[in-house]
């Protein structure tokens, strides 16, 4: 490795060159000058206050090129190996159909036309897909007695879905507007090319006539029939009464302000497949930037840097990201404590053995470029399919360690990895010795100190398996306490995270359920009885105990979450959350869901009222104040798993709620420089004295928020008492009477905060 990793003792003396002293009533409690960590109390030597800028060494270049070659090989193998992105299945079925003759049984022809139609649709060949699915449909009268009933129903369903996707392509994709594909569909979201929707209506009506009321096929067809009518302005008036889902079912229970989608105006509406997002400051100019990925094996990450005037600049090519293909998720942290934010790219999810792809650790060089240092840091010795990981300093030695949640499937063991950060020596996988290999199909990872002993614990979400809460024993080992604490559910678990939703100072856990298909969603909207596995909201007591309060908090409903995250939308001090929904199937057009926290007492689903009810596949989510006006906007990376299911990323602009705020950026010295794991306690008075609590992290397990924390203050104009608990030392900094409506920076151990030179930058339309 070319770059000197700063040891924990050296971080004690850190300052940034741009710090400007300001006046204010400040008080520092419980803090002392940090020492070198040795047996004496000598102060550490001075160090350069500026973030490092380092040129690549030959070893760096060799490692980067090695990764580029590995990813190019994966790209070449994709057509044959990748069940989602490849075309091997299509080629085989085309060959079988090409060998058919007049003696070929009708059942064989039906089967091949049906399978080829679906394969063509997945690859984006919509009209060819429709042709084959129609040929299969026309053969049904001759083969229905020879096939299972559900296969015939599936044929009709697939033909309706193919036409509906054709309508999306011709309208939402080709004639995109900010209202496209957002429920309830109206005005700019209406389709001007109606052929796709009208043909979809025809086949969904056919499916409703053929299927039994209350069956899965019946609910699927009914839901998509209503969506199809809505796209051409025919809902509710033209929907047959027996099949109508009333307009009231698409409305929010409580009013909420509307967040417009401004991604296209800013040039941020990348048209891509599913992927990840990090929103943070990569170039240390205090303005937030956006890094996205796509899991396409020929798609490089994209970096958009934020400018002072509110515009964004695409710097993907100049940043050294070209050729670093793929990545379903991204996780950010300053792993080497040099003052520059680095990124981990996660690959291979859902592909089982074929997904044994290398992940990428992208080192931020501090000069606008990134270098892949995976093979030079010990992270590239073994490859497993994954989409989830989390950074934390589990051993409290001042640098960040890494847990990667891998996907074990039948016939392919993929133990999870815990990489201990050994500074200049790189990373060492200690998962087996620590007892955290998990050995499940891991879909979510989150670190948090649930029992307040300063050692971060680890929650692991497993799909079709018991979830785990690994208690950090403080000696390098962990114990799974989920069974005894009642935290193993849900079984169909996906995104999960630690947070403090009720502001009692104790971390809670949200564990989502990936069980809400369109059948359950439609039945729930109609008030019908339906069976689904609910998500869990475990309220923590800070002493190690938890209680599931999901039903009492209004979260007992079917959802199908993938990407997700949380943040305080209305600056009332309580955390809200957004679920990006869907699955690989084209018919899984279920709205993404926004839940607003009602003072820690319940959550209200406001997706339709707020404009967040997007129908496209929702992946990585980030809450971030991208225009620096004090309220959180929401970026969502959109797109499906198959080549024909691309969509445009969205940025929902927060119109504001009139509440006050304080943004806090923490810089660790003895603790890790990213301050991950630090706890913030703001005591405010907005008519009553109350507390707002935050843990520094990137948020949920699928999408990364900025590490700086934007804290809603309600009507309070400032913070009476601001406490920062640093994880490595356990010491607390206390500041009194901090004015609100500003961004501040607090360096561990320094007795004054500084204001950040970030000014409000209203979004500016991208140049043509």
CSV table of N, CA and C in Angstrom, one decimal, residues 634-767:
chain,number,residue,atom,x,y,z
A,634,UNK,N,-34.3,13.4,-0.9
A,634,UNK,CA,-34.2,11.9,-0.9
A,634,UNK,C,-33.7,11.5,-2.3
A,635,UNK,N,-32.6,10.8,-2.4
A,635,UNK,CA,-32.1,10.3,-3.7
A,635,UNK,C,-32.5,8.8,-3.7
A,636,UNK,N,-33.0,8.3,-4.8
A,636,UNK,CA,-33.3,6.9,-5.0
A,636,UNK,C,-32.8,6.4,-6.3
A,637,UNK,N,-32.0,5.3,-6.1
A,637,UNK,CA,-31.4,4.6,-7.3
A,637,UNK,C,-32.5,3.6,-7.8
A,638,UNK,N,-32.9,3.8,-9.0
A,638,UNK,CA,-34.0,3.0,-9.5
A,638,UNK,C,-33.6,2.1,-10.7
A,639,UNK,N,-34.3,1.0,-10.9
A,639,UNK,CA,-34.0,0.1,-12.0
A,639,UNK,C,-34.1,-1.3,-11.5
A,640,UNK,N,-34.4,-2.3,-12.5
A,640,UNK,CA,-34.6,-3.6,-12.1
A,640,UNK,C,-33.4,-4.5,-12.3
A,641,UNK,N,-33.6,-5.8,-12.3
A,641,UNK,CA,-32.5,-6.8,-12.4
A,641,UNK,C,-32.2,-7.2,-13.8
A,642,UNK,N,-33.2,-7.2,-14.7
A,642,UNK,CA,-33.1,-7.6,-16.0
A,642,UNK,C,-32.7,-6.5,-17.0
A,643,UNK,N,-32.0,-6.7,-18.1
A,643,UNK,CA,-31.6,-5.7,-19.0
A,643,UNK,C,-32.8,-4.8,-19.5
A,644,UNK,N,-34.0,-5.4,-19.6
A,644,UNK,CA,-35.1,-4.6,-20.1
A,644,UNK,C,-35.8,-3.9,-19.1
A,645,UNK,N,-35.3,-3.8,-17.9
A,645,UNK,CA,-36.0,-3.2,-16.8
A,645,UNK,C,-35.3,-2.0,-16.2
A,646,UNK,N,-34.7,-1.2,-17.1
A,646,UNK,CA,-33.9,0.0,-16.7
A,646,UNK,C,-34.9,1.1,-16.3
A,647,UNK,N,-34.4,2.0,-15.5
A,647,UNK,CA,-35.2,3.2,-15.2
A,647,UNK,C,-34.3,4.3,-14.7
A,648,UNK,N,-34.9,5.5,-14.6
A,648,UNK,CA,-34.2,6.7,-14.3
A,648,UNK,C,-34.1,6.9,-12.8
A,649,UNK,N,-33.0,7.2,-12.2
A,649,UNK,CA,-32.8,7.6,-10.8
A,649,UNK,C,-33.6,8.8,-10.5
A,650,UNK,N,-34.1,8.9,-9.2
A,650,UNK,CA,-34.9,10.0,-8.8
A,650,UNK,C,-34.2,10.8,-7.7
A,651,UNK,N,-34.5,12.1,-7.7
A,651,UNK,CA,-34.1,13.0,-6.6
A,651,UNK,C,-35.4,13.8,-6.2
A,652,UNK,N,-35.9,13.5,-5.0
A,652,UNK,CA,-37.1,14.2,-4.5
A,652,UNK,C,-36.6,15.4,-3.6
A,653,UNK,N,-37.0,16.6,-4.1
A,653,UNK,CA,-36.6,17.8,-3.4
A,653,UNK,C,-37.5,18.1,-2.3
A,654,UNK,N,-37.0,18.4,-1.1
A,654,UNK,CA,-37.7,18.7,0.1
A,654,UNK,C,-38.2,20.2,0.0
A,655,UNK,N,-39.5,20.4,0.0
A,655,UNK,CA,-40.0,21.8,-0.1
A,655,UNK,C,-39.9,22.6,1.2
A,656,UNK,N,-39.5,21.9,2.3
A,656,UNK,CA,-39.4,22.6,3.6
A,656,UNK,C,-40.6,22.6,4.4
A,657,UNK,N,-40.4,22.6,5.7
A,657,UNK,CA,-41.5,22.6,6.7
A,657,UNK,C,-41.5,23.7,7.7
A,658,UNK,N,-40.5,24.6,7.6
A,658,UNK,CA,-40.5,25.8,8.5
A,658,UNK,C,-39.9,25.5,9.8
A,659,UNK,N,-39.3,24.3,10.0
A,659,UNK,CA,-38.6,24.0,11.3
A,659,UNK,C,-37.2,24.3,11.2
A,660,UNK,N,-36.6,24.4,12.4
A,660,UNK,CA,-35.1,24.7,12.5
A,660,UNK,C,-34.3,23.4,12.5
A,661,UNK,N,-33.0,23.5,12.4
A,661,UNK,CA,-32.1,22.4,12.2
A,661,UNK,C,-30.7,22.7,12.6
A,662,UNK,N,-29.9,21.6,12.7
A,662,UNK,CA,-28.5,21.8,13.0
A,662,UNK,C,-27.8,20.6,12.3
A,663,UNK,N,-26.9,20.9,11.4
A,663,UNK,CA,-26.1,19.8,10.8
A,663,UNK,C,-24.7,19.7,11.5
A,664,UNK,N,-24.4,18.5,11.9
A,664,UNK,CA,-23.2,18.3,12.7
A,664,UNK,C,-22.3,17.3,12.0
A,665,UNK,N,-21.1,17.8,11.7
A,665,UNK,CA,-20.0,16.9,11.1
A,665,UNK,C,-19.0,16.6,12.2
A,666,UNK,N,-18.7,15.4,12.5
A,666,UNK,CA,-17.8,15.0,13.5
A,666,UNK,C,-16.5,14.5,12.9
A,667,UNK,N,-15.4,14.8,13.5
A,667,UNK,CA,-14.1,14.4,13.0
A,667,UNK,C,-13.4,13.7,14.2
A,668,UNK,N,-13.1,12.4,14.1
A,668,UNK,CA,-12.5,11.7,15.2
A,668,UNK,C,-11.0,11.8,15.2
A,669,UNK,N,-10.5,11.8,16.4
A,669,UNK,CA,-9.0,11.8,16.6
A,669,UNK,C,-8.6,10.4,17.2
A,670,UNK,N,-8.9,10.2,18.4
A,670,UNK,CA,-8.6,8.9,19.0
A,670,UNK,C,-9.6,7.9,18.4
A,671,UNK,N,-10.9,8.3,18.2
A,671,UNK,CA,-11.8,7.5,17.5
A,671,UNK,C,-11.6,7.6,16.0
A,672,UNK,N,-12.2,6.7,15.3
A,672,UNK,CA,-12.0,6.7,13.8
A,672,UNK,C,-12.4,8.0,13.2
A,673,UNK,N,-11.7,8.5,12.2
A,673,UNK,CA,-11.9,9.8,11.7
A,673,UNK,C,-13.3,10.1,11.2
A,674,UNK,N,-13.9,9.0,10.6
A,674,UNK,CA,-15.3,9.1,10.1
A,674,UNK,C,-16.3,9.4,11.3
A,675,UNK,N,-15.9,9.1,12.5
A,675,UNK,CA,-16.7,9.2,13.7
A,675,UNK,C,-17.9,8.2,13.7
A,676,UNK,N,-17.8,7.1,12.9
A,676,UNK,CA,-18.8,6.1,12.9
A,676,UNK,C,-18.9,5.5,14.2
A,677,UNK,N,-20.2,5.4,14.8
A,677,UNK,CA,-20.4,4.9,16.1
A,677,UNK,C,-20.5,6.0,17.2
A,678,UNK,N,-20.1,7.2,16.9
A,678,UNK,CA,-20.3,8.3,17.8
A,678,UNK,C,-21.8,8.6,18.1
A,679,UNK,N,-22.1,9.0,19.3
A,679,UNK,CA,-23.5,9.3,19.6
A,679,UNK,C,-23.6,10.8,19.9
A,680,UNK,N,-24.7,11.3,19.3
A,680,UNK,CA,-25.1,12.7,19.4
A,680,UNK,C,-26.3,12.9,20.2
A,681,UNK,N,-26.3,13.7,21.2
A,681,UNK,CA,-27.5,14.0,22.1
A,681,UNK,C,-27.7,15.5,22.1
A,682,UNK,N,-28.8,15.9,21.5
A,682,UNK,CA,-29.2,17.3,21.4
A,682,UNK,C,-30.4,17.6,22.3
A,683,UNK,N,-30.2,18.4,23.3
A,683,UNK,CA,-31.3,18.8,24.2
A,683,UNK,C,-31.9,20.1,23.7
A,684,UNK,N,-33.2,20.2,23.4
A,684,UNK,CA,-33.8,21.3,22.8
A,684,UNK,C,-35.0,21.7,23.6
A,685,UNK,N,-35.5,22.9,23.3
A,685,UNK,CA,-36.7,23.4,23.9
A,685,UNK,C,-37.6,24.1,22.9
A,686,UNK,N,-38.6,23.4,22.3
A,686,UNK,CA,-39.5,24.0,21.4
A,686,UNK,C,-40.9,24.0,21.9
A,687,UNK,N,-41.0,24.5,23.1
A,687,UNK,CA,-42.3,24.5,23.9
A,687,UNK,C,-42.3,23.5,25.0
A,688,UNK,N,-41.4,22.5,24.9
A,688,UNK,CA,-41.1,21.6,25.9
A,688,UNK,C,-39.7,21.1,25.8
A,689,UNK,N,-39.1,20.8,26.9
A,689,UNK,CA,-37.7,20.3,26.9
A,689,UNK,C,-37.7,18.9,26.4
A,690,UNK,N,-37.0,18.6,25.4
A,690,UNK,CA,-36.9,17.2,24.9
A,690,UNK,C,-35.5,16.9,24.3
A,691,UNK,N,-35.3,15.7,24.0
A,691,UNK,CA,-34.0,15.2,23.4
A,691,UNK,C,-34.1,14.7,22.0
A,692,UNK,N,-33.1,14.9,21.2
A,692,UNK,CA,-33.0,14.2,19.9
A,692,UNK,C,-31.7,13.5,19.9
A,693,UNK,N,-31.7,12.2,19.5
A,693,UNK,CA,-30.6,11.3,19.6
A,693,UNK,C,-30.2,10.8,18.2
A,694,UNK,N,-28.9,10.7,17.9
A,694,UNK,CA,-28.4,10.2,16.7
A,694,UNK,C,-27.2,9.4,16.9
A,695,UNK,N,-27.0,8.3,16.1
A,695,UNK,CA,-25.8,7.5,16.0
A,695,UNK,C,-25.2,7.8,14.7
A,696,UNK,N,-23.9,8.1,14.6
A,696,UNK,CA,-23.3,8.4,13.3
A,696,UNK,C,-23.1,7.1,12.5
A,697,UNK,N,-23.8,7.1,11.4
A,697,UNK,CA,-23.7,5.9,10.5
A,697,UNK,C,-24.1,6.4,9.1
A,698,UNK,N,-24.1,5.5,8.1
A,698,UNK,CA,-24.6,5.9,6.8
A,698,UNK,C,-26.1,5.5,6.7
A,699,UNK,N,-26.7,5.1,7.8
A,699,UNK,CA,-28.1,4.8,7.8
A,699,UNK,C,-28.5,3.3,7.6
A,700,UNK,N,-29.4,3.1,6.6
A,700,UNK,CA,-29.9,1.7,6.4
A,700,UNK,C,-28.8,0.8,5.7
A,701,UNK,N,-29.2,-0.4,5.4
A,701,UNK,CA,-28.3,-1.4,4.9
A,701,UNK,C,-28.2,-1.4,3.4
A,702,UNK,N,-29.0,-0.6,2.7
A,702,UNK,CA,-29.0,-0.6,1.2
A,702,UNK,C,-29.2,0.8,0.8
A,703,UNK,N,-28.0,1.6,0.7
A,703,UNK,CA,-28.0,3.0,0.4
A,703,UNK,C,-27.3,3.7,1.6
A,704,UNK,N,-26.5,4.7,1.2
A,704,UNK,CA,-25.7,5.4,2.2
A,704,UNK,C,-25.9,6.9,2.3
A,705,UNK,N,-26.4,7.3,3.5
A,705,UNK,CA,-26.5,8.7,3.8
A,705,UNK,C,-25.2,9.4,4.1
A,706,UNK,N,-25.1,10.7,4.0
A,706,UNK,CA,-23.9,11.4,4.5
A,706,UNK,C,-23.6,11.0,6.0
A,707,UNK,N,-22.3,11.0,6.3
A,707,UNK,CA,-22.0,10.7,7.7
A,707,UNK,C,-22.3,12.0,8.6
A,708,UNK,N,-22.3,13.2,8.0
A,708,UNK,CA,-22.7,14.3,8.7
A,708,UNK,C,-24.2,14.1,9.1
A,709,UNK,N,-24.6,14.6,10.3
A,709,UNK,CA,-25.9,14.4,10.7
A,709,UNK,C,-26.7,15.6,10.7
A,710,UNK,N,-27.9,15.7,10.0
A,710,UNK,CA,-28.8,16.8,10.0
A,710,UNK,C,-29.9,16.5,11.1
A,711,UNK,N,-29.9,17.3,12.1
A,711,UNK,CA,-30.8,17.1,13.3
A,711,UNK,C,-31.9,18.1,13.2
A,712,UNK,N,-33.1,17.7,13.2
A,712,UNK,CA,-34.3,18.5,13.2
A,712,UNK,C,-34.5,19.1,14.6
A,713,UNK,N,-34.8,20.4,14.7
A,713,UNK,CA,-35.0,21.0,16.0
A,713,UNK,C,-36.4,21.5,16.3
A,714,UNK,N,-37.3,21.1,15.3
A,714,UNK,CA,-38.7,21.6,15.5
A,714,UNK,C,-38.7,23.1,15.5
A,715,UNK,N,-39.4,23.7,16.4
A,715,UNK,CA,-39.5,25.2,16.5
A,715,UNK,C,-38.4,25.8,17.4
A,716,UNK,N,-37.5,25.0,17.9
A,716,UNK,CA,-36.4,25.5,18.7
A,716,UNK,C,-35.4,26.1,17.8
A,717,UNK,N,-34.9,27.3,18.2
A,717,UNK,CA,-33.9,28.0,17.3
A,717,UNK,C,-32.5,27.6,17.6
A,718,UNK,N,-32.3,26.7,18.5
A,718,UNK,CA,-30.9,26.2,18.8
A,718,UNK,C,-31.0,25.1,19.7
A,719,UNK,N,-29.8,24.6,20.1
A,719,UNK,CA,-29.6,23.5,21.0
A,719,UNK,C,-29.1,24.0,22.4
A,720,UNK,N,-29.9,23.7,23.4
A,720,UNK,CA,-29.5,24.1,24.7
A,720,UNK,C,-28.2,23.4,25.1
A,721,UNK,N,-28.1,22.1,24.9
A,721,UNK,CA,-27.0,21.3,25.3
A,721,UNK,C,-26.7,20.2,24.2
A,722,UNK,N,-25.5,20.2,23.7
A,722,UNK,CA,-25.1,19.3,22.6
A,722,UNK,C,-24.0,18.4,23.2
A,723,UNK,N,-24.3,17.1,23.3
A,723,UNK,CA,-23.3,16.1,23.8
A,723,UNK,C,-22.9,15.2,22.7
A,724,UNK,N,-21.6,15.0,22.7
A,724,UNK,CA,-21.0,14.0,21.7
A,724,UNK,C,-20.2,13.0,22.5
A,725,UNK,N,-20.7,11.7,22.4
A,725,UNK,CA,-20.0,10.6,23.1
A,725,UNK,C,-19.1,9.9,22.0
A,726,UNK,N,-17.8,9.9,22.3
A,726,UNK,CA,-16.9,9.3,21.3
A,726,UNK,C,-16.7,7.8,21.7
A,727,UNK,N,-16.7,6.9,20.7
A,727,UNK,CA,-16.7,5.5,21.0
A,727,UNK,C,-15.4,5.0,21.6
A,728,UNK,N,-14.3,5.4,21.1
A,728,UNK,CA,-13.0,4.8,21.5
A,728,UNK,C,-12.6,5.2,22.9
A,729,UNK,N,-12.8,6.4,23.3
A,729,UNK,CA,-12.4,6.8,24.6
A,729,UNK,C,-13.5,6.8,25.6
A,730,UNK,N,-14.7,6.8,25.2
A,730,UNK,CA,-15.9,6.9,26.1
A,730,UNK,C,-16.1,8.3,26.7
A,731,UNK,N,-15.3,9.3,26.2
A,731,UNK,CA,-15.4,10.6,26.7
A,731,UNK,C,-16.5,11.4,26.0
A,732,UNK,N,-17.1,12.4,26.7
A,732,UNK,CA,-18.2,13.2,26.2
A,732,UNK,C,-17.8,14.6,26.1
A,733,UNK,N,-18.0,15.2,24.9
A,733,UNK,CA,-17.8,16.7,24.7
A,733,UNK,C,-19.2,17.3,24.9
A,734,UNK,N,-19.3,18.4,25.6
A,734,UNK,CA,-20.5,19.1,25.8
A,734,UNK,C,-20.4,20.6,25.4
A,735,UNK,N,-21.4,21.0,24.6
A,735,UNK,CA,-21.4,22.4,24.1
A,735,UNK,C,-22.8,23.0,24.5
A,736,UNK,N,-22.8,24.2,25.0
A,736,UNK,CA,-24.0,24.9,25.4
A,736,UNK,C,-24.4,25.9,24.4
A,737,UNK,N,-25.7,26.1,24.3
A,737,UNK,CA,-26.3,27.2,23.6
A,737,UNK,C,-25.8,27.3,22.1
A,738,UNK,N,-26.0,26.2,21.4
A,738,UNK,CA,-25.5,26.2,20.0
A,738,UNK,C,-26.6,26.7,19.1
A,739,UNK,N,-26.4,27.8,18.4
A,739,UNK,CA,-27.4,28.3,17.5
A,739,UNK,C,-27.8,27.3,16.4
A,740,UNK,N,-29.0,27.3,16.0
A,740,UNK,CA,-29.5,26.4,14.9
A,740,UNK,C,-29.3,27.0,13.6
A,741,UNK,N,-29.9,26.3,12.6
A,741,UNK,CA,-29.9,26.7,11.2
A,741,UNK,C,-28.5,27.0,10.7
A,742,UNK,N,-27.5,26.1,11.0
A,742,UNK,CA,-26.2,26.2,10.5
A,742,UNK,C,-25.6,24.8,10.5
A,743,UNK,N,-24.4,24.6,9.8
A,743,UNK,CA,-23.7,23.4,9.8
A,743,UNK,C,-22.4,23.7,10.6
A,744,UNK,N,-22.1,22.8,11.5
A,744,UNK,CA,-20.9,22.9,12.3
A,744,UNK,C,-20.1,21.7,12.3
A,745,UNK,N,-18.8,21.9,12.6
A,745,UNK,CA,-17.9,20.7,12.7
A,745,UNK,C,-17.3,20.7,14.1
A,746,UNK,N,-17.3,19.5,14.6
A,746,UNK,CA,-16.7,19.2,16.0
A,746,UNK,C,-15.6,18.2,15.8
A,747,UNK,N,-14.4,18.6,16.3
A,747,UNK,CA,-13.2,17.7,16.3
A,747,UNK,C,-13.1,17.1,17.7
A,748,UNK,N,-12.9,15.8,17.7
A,748,UNK,CA,-12.8,15.1,19.0
A,748,UNK,C,-11.7,15.8,19.8
A,749,UNK,N,-12.0,16.2,21.0
A,749,UNK,CA,-11.0,16.8,22.0
A,749,UNK,C,-10.9,18.3,21.9
A,750,UNK,N,-11.4,18.9,20.9
A,750,UNK,CA,-11.3,20.4,20.8
A,750,UNK,C,-12.5,21.1,21.4
A,751,UNK,N,-12.2,22.1,22.1
A,751,UNK,CA,-13.2,22.7,23.0
A,751,UNK,C,-14.1,23.8,22.3
A,752,UNK,N,-13.9,23.9,21.0
A,752,UNK,CA,-14.8,24.8,20.2
A,752,UNK,C,-15.2,24.1,18.9
A,753,UNK,N,-16.4,24.4,18.5
A,753,UNK,CA,-16.9,23.9,17.2
A,753,UNK,C,-16.6,25.0,16.2
A,754,UNK,N,-16.6,24.7,14.9
A,754,UNK,CA,-16.5,25.7,13.9
A,754,UNK,C,-17.6,25.6,12.9
A,755,UNK,N,-18.0,26.7,12.3
A,755,UNK,CA,-19.0,26.6,11.3
A,755,UNK,C,-18.4,26.2,10.0
A,756,UNK,N,-19.2,25.4,9.2
A,756,UNK,CA,-18.7,25.0,7.9
A,756,UNK,C,-19.2,26.1,6.9
A,757,UNK,N,-18.3,26.4,5.9
A,757,UNK,CA,-18.7,27.4,4.9
A,757,UNK,C,-19.6,26.8,3.8
A,758,UNK,N,-20.7,26.3,4.3
A,758,UNK,CA,-21.7,25.8,3.3
A,758,UNK,C,-22.9,26.7,3.2
A,759,UNK,N,-23.2,27.2,2.1
A,759,UNK,CA,-24.3,28.1,1.9
A,759,UNK,C,-25.4,27.4,1.1
A,760,UNK,N,-26.6,27.9,1.4
A,760,UNK,CA,-27.7,27.3,0.6
A,760,UNK,C,-27.5,27.5,-0.9
A,761,UNK,N,-27.6,26.4,-1.6
A,761,UNK,CA,-27.4,26.4,-3.1
A,761,UNK,C,-28.6,25.8,-3.7
A,762,UNK,N,-29.6,26.7,-4.1
A,762,UNK,CA,-30.8,26.1,-4.8
A,762,UNK,C,-30.4,25.3,-6.0
A,763,UNK,N,-31.1,24.2,-6.2
A,763,UNK,CA,-30.8,23.4,-7.3
A,763,UNK,C,-30.8,24.2,-8.6
A,764,UNK,N,-29.8,24.0,-9.5
A,764,UNK,CA,-29.7,24.7,-10.7
A,764,UNK,C,-29.7,23.7,-11.9
A,765,UNK,N,-30.6,23.9,-12.8
A,765,UNK,CA,-30.8,23.0,-14.0
A,765,UNK,C,-29.5,22.8,-14.7
A,766,UNK,N,-29.3,21.5,-15.1
A,766,UNK,CA,-28.1,21.1,-15.8
A,766,UNK,C,-28.1,21.7,-17.1
A,767,UNK,N,-26.8,22.0,-17.6
A,767,UNK,CA,-26.7,22.6,-19.0
A,767,UNK,C,-26.9,21.4,-20.0
